[in-house]
Short mmCIF file of C-alpha atoms in Angstrom, two decimals:
data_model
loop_
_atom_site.label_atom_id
_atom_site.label_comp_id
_atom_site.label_asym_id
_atom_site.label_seq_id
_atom_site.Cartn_x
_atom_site.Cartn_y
_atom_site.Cartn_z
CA UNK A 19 185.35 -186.73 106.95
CA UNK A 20 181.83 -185.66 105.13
CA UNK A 21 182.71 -181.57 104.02
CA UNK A 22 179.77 -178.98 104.34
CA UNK A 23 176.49 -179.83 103.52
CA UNK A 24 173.69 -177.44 102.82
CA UNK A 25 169.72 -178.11 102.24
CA UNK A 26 168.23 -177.39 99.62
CA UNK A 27 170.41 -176.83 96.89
CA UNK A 28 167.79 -174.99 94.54
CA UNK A 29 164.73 -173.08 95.78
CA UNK A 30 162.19 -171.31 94.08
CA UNK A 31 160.14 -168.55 95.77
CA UNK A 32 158.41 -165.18 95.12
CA UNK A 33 158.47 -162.43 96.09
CA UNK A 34 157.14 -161.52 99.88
CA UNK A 35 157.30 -165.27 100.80
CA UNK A 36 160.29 -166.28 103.29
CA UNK A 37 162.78 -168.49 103.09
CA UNK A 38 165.24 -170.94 105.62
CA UNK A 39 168.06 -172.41 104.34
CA UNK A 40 170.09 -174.33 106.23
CA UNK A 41 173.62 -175.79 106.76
CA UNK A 42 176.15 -178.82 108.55
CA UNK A 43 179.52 -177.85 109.10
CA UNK A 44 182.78 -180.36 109.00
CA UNK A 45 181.78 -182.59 112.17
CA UNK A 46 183.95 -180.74 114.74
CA UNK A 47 183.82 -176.96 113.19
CA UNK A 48 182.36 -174.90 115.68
CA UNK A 49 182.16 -171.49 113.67
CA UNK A 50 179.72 -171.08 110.65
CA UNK A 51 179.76 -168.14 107.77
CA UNK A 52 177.31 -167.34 105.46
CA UNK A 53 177.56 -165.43 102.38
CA UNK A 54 175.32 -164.13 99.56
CA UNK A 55 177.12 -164.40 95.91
CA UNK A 56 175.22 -162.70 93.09
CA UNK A 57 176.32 -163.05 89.21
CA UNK A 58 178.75 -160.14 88.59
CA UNK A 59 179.34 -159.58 92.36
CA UNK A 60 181.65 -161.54 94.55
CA UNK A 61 180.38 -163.04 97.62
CA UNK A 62 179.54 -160.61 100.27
CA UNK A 63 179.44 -161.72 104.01
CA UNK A 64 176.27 -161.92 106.02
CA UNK A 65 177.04 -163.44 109.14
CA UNK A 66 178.99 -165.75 110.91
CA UNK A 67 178.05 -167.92 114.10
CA UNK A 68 180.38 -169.59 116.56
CA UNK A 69 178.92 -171.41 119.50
CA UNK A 70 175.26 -170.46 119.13
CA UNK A 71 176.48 -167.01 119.46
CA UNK A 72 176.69 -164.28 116.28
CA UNK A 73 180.08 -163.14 116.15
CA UNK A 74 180.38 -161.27 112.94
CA UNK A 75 178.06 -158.99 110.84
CA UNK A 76 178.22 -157.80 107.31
CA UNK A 77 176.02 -155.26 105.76
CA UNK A 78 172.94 -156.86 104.98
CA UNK A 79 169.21 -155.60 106.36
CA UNK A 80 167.15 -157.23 108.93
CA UNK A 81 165.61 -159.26 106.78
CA UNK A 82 168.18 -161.07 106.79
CA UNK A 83 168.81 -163.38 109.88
CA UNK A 84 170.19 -166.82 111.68
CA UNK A 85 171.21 -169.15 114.33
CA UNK A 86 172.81 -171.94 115.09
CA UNK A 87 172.50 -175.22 117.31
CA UNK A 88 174.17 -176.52 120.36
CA UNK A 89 175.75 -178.88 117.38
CA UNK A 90 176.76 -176.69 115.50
CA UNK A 91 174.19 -176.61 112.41
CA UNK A 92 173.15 -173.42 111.33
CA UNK A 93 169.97 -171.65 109.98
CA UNK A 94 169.68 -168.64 107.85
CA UNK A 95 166.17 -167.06 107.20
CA UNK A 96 165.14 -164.57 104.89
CA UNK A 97 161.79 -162.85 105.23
CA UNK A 98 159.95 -160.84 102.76
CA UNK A 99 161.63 -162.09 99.86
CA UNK A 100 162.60 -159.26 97.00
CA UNK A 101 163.91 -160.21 92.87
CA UNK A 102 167.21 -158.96 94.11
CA UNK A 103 167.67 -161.65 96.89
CA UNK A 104 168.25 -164.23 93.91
CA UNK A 105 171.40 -165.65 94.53
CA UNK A 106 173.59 -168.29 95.33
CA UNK A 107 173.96 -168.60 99.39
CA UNK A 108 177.01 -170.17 100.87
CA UNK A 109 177.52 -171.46 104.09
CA UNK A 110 181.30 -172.13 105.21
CA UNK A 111 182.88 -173.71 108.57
CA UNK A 112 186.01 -173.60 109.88
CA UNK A 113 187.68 -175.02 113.47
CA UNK A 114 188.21 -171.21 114.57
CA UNK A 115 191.13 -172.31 117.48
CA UNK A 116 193.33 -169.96 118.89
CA UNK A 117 196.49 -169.88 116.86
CA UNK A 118 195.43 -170.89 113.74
CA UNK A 119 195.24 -169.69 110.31
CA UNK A 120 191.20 -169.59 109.96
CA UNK A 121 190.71 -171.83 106.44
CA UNK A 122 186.90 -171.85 105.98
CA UNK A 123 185.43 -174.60 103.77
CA UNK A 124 182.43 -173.99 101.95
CA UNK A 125 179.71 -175.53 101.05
CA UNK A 126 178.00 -175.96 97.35
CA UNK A 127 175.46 -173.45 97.95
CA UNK A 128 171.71 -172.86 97.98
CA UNK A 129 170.73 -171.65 94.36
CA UNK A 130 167.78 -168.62 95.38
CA UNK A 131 165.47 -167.92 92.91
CA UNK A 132 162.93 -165.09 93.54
CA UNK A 133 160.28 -164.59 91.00
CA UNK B 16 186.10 -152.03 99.21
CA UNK B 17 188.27 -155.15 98.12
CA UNK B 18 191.63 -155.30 99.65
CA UNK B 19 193.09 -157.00 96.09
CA UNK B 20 193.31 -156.21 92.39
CA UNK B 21 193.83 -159.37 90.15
CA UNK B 22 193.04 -159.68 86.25
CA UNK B 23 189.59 -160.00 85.14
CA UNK B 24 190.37 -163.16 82.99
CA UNK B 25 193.16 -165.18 81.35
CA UNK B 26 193.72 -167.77 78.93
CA UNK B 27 196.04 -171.09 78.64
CA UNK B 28 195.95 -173.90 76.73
CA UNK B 29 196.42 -177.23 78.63
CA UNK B 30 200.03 -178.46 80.51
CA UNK B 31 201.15 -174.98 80.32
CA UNK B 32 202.08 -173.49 83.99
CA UNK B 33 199.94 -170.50 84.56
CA UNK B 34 200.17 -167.32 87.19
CA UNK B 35 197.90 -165.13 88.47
CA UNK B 36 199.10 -161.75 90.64
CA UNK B 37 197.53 -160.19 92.91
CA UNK B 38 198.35 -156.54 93.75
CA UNK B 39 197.71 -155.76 97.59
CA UNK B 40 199.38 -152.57 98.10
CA UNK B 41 197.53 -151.82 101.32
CA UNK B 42 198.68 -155.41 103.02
CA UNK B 43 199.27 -155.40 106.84
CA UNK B 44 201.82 -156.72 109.00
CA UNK B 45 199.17 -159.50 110.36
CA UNK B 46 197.77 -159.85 106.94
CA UNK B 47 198.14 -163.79 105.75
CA UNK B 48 196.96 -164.34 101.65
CA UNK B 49 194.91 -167.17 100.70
CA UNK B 50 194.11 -168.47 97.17
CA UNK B 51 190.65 -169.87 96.44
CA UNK B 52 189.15 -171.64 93.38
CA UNK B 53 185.41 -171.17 91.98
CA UNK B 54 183.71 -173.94 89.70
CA UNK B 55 180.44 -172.32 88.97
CA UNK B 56 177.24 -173.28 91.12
CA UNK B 57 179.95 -174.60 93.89
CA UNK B 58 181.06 -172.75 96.73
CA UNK B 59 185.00 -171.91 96.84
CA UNK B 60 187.65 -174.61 97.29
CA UNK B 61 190.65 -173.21 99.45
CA UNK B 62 193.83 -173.43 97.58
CA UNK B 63 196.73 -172.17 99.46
CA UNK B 64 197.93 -169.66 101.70
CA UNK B 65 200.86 -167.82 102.85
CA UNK B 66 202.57 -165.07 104.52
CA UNK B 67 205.95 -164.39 102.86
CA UNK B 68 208.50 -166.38 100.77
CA UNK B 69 207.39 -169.16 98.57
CA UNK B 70 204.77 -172.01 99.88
CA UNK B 71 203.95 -175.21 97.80
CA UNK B 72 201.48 -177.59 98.28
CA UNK B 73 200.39 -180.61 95.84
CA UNK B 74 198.19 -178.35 93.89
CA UNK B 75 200.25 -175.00 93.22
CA UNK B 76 202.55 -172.56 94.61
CA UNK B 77 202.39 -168.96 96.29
CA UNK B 78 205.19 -166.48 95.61
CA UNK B 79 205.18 -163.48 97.80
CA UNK B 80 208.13 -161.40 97.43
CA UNK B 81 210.07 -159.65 100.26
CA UNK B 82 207.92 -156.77 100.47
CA UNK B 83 204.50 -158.26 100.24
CA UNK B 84 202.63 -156.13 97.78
CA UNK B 85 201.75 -158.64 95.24
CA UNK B 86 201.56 -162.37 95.21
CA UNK B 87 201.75 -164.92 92.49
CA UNK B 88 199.48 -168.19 92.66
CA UNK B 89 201.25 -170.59 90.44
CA UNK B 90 199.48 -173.67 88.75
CA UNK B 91 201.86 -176.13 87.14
CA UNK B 92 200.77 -177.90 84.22
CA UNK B 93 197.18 -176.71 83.86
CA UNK B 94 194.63 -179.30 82.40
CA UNK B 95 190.72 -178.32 81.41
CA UNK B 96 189.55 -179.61 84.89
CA UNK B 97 190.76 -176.43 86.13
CA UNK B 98 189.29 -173.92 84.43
CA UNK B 99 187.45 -171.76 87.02
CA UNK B 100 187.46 -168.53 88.99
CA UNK B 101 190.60 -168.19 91.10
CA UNK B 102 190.26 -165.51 94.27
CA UNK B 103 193.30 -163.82 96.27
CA UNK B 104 191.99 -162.74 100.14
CA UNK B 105 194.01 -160.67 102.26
CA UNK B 106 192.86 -160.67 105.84
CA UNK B 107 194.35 -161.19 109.34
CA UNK B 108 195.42 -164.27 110.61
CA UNK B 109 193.62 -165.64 107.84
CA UNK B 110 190.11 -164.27 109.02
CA UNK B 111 188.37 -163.35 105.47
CA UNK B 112 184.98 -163.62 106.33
CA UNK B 113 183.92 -159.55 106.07
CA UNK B 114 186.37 -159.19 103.41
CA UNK B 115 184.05 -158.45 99.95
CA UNK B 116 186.03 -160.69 97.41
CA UNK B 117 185.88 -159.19 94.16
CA UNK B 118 185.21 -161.12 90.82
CA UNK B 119 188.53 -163.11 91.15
CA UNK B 120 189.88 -163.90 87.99
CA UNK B 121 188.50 -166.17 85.47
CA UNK B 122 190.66 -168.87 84.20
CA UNK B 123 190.44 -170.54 80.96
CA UNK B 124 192.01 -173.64 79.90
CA UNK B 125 191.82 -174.73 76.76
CA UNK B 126 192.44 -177.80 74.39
#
């Protein structure tokens, strides 16, 4: 079974442009997380989707949005790009069924580089 | 805040068994810990979880004594493959997601 995929894995932009990364989950995962990881920080939580529907929100600003598709794939945008959005984004999936222990697998990341 | 406090770093040299603690005094009664590992420029690799007692899997062990402050990711006869940062979550039922995760600890394997 192919594991999470994320486009593209580096990016370069500067500052004020915006940006859409995007992500596949494990064929069959219906919920999608997305986290910002910066060097000396761990990774901090920006959203998570399950069935086109946001069902979680960390503490990021507005800038900061996403989505996700009837099949699952998800979207994150960032608009007005600032230096300290430079990061490594992660998406991660997991099966989210009632019962279960929720293990998320993640992706390898979109490397963000704002100059 | 991070639920967890686990070392900053440590150092083995390869075959050697090595263990990592994590202190969560704060854990709840629904609280489940899970064990990730960090190569750099990947995202996280789940390792293991638990909720009390000892589980093994073919990559390590988790101790978690009876009353659930502190657990104890075990890797058995480390090589330099897994040199990496190693994470301890504490959430509910497993859910980690708004959880911040801390630095983790950095492992170092060497020769």
């Amino acid at each position: 079974k192919a594991g999470v995929t994320q486009t593209p894995r580096y990016l370069i932009k500067t500052r004020g442009q915006q940006v859409t990364l995007s992500c596949s989950p494990i064929s069959g995962h219906r919920s999608v997380s997305w986290y910002q990881q910066t060097p000396g920080q761990g990774l901090q939580f920006l959203f998570e989707y399950f069935s086109e529907t946001q069902r979680n929100k960390g503490n990021f600003p507005g800038r900061f949005s996403g989505r996700q598709f009837s099949n699952s794939r998800s979207e994150m945008n960032v608009s007005t790009l600032e230096l300290g959005d430079s990061a490594l984004y992660l998406c991660a999936s997991s099966l989210l069924q009632r019962g279960d222990l929720d293990t998320q697998y993640f992706g390898p990341g979109t490397r963000l580089t704002v100059l | 805040l991070a639920k967890t406090t686990q070392p900053i770093s440590m150092d083995s040299y390869e075959g050697q068994e090595v263990n990592i603690t994590c202190s969560h005094n704060n854990i709840a009664t629904n609280d489940y810990i899970t064990w990730y590992q960090q190569f750099p420029s990947q995202g996280p690799r789940f390792i293991i979880q638990g909720y009390k007692t000892k589980v093994t899997n073919e990559v390590a062990s988790l101790f978690i004594p009876a009353d659930r402050k502190s657990s104890t990711l075990s890797l058995p006869r480390v090589s330099l493959s897994d040199t990496a940062v190693y994470y301890c979550l504490v959430a509910q039922g497993g859910n980690n997601r708004k959880l911040i995760w801390g630095l983790g600890t950095s492992l170092a394997v060497n020769p």
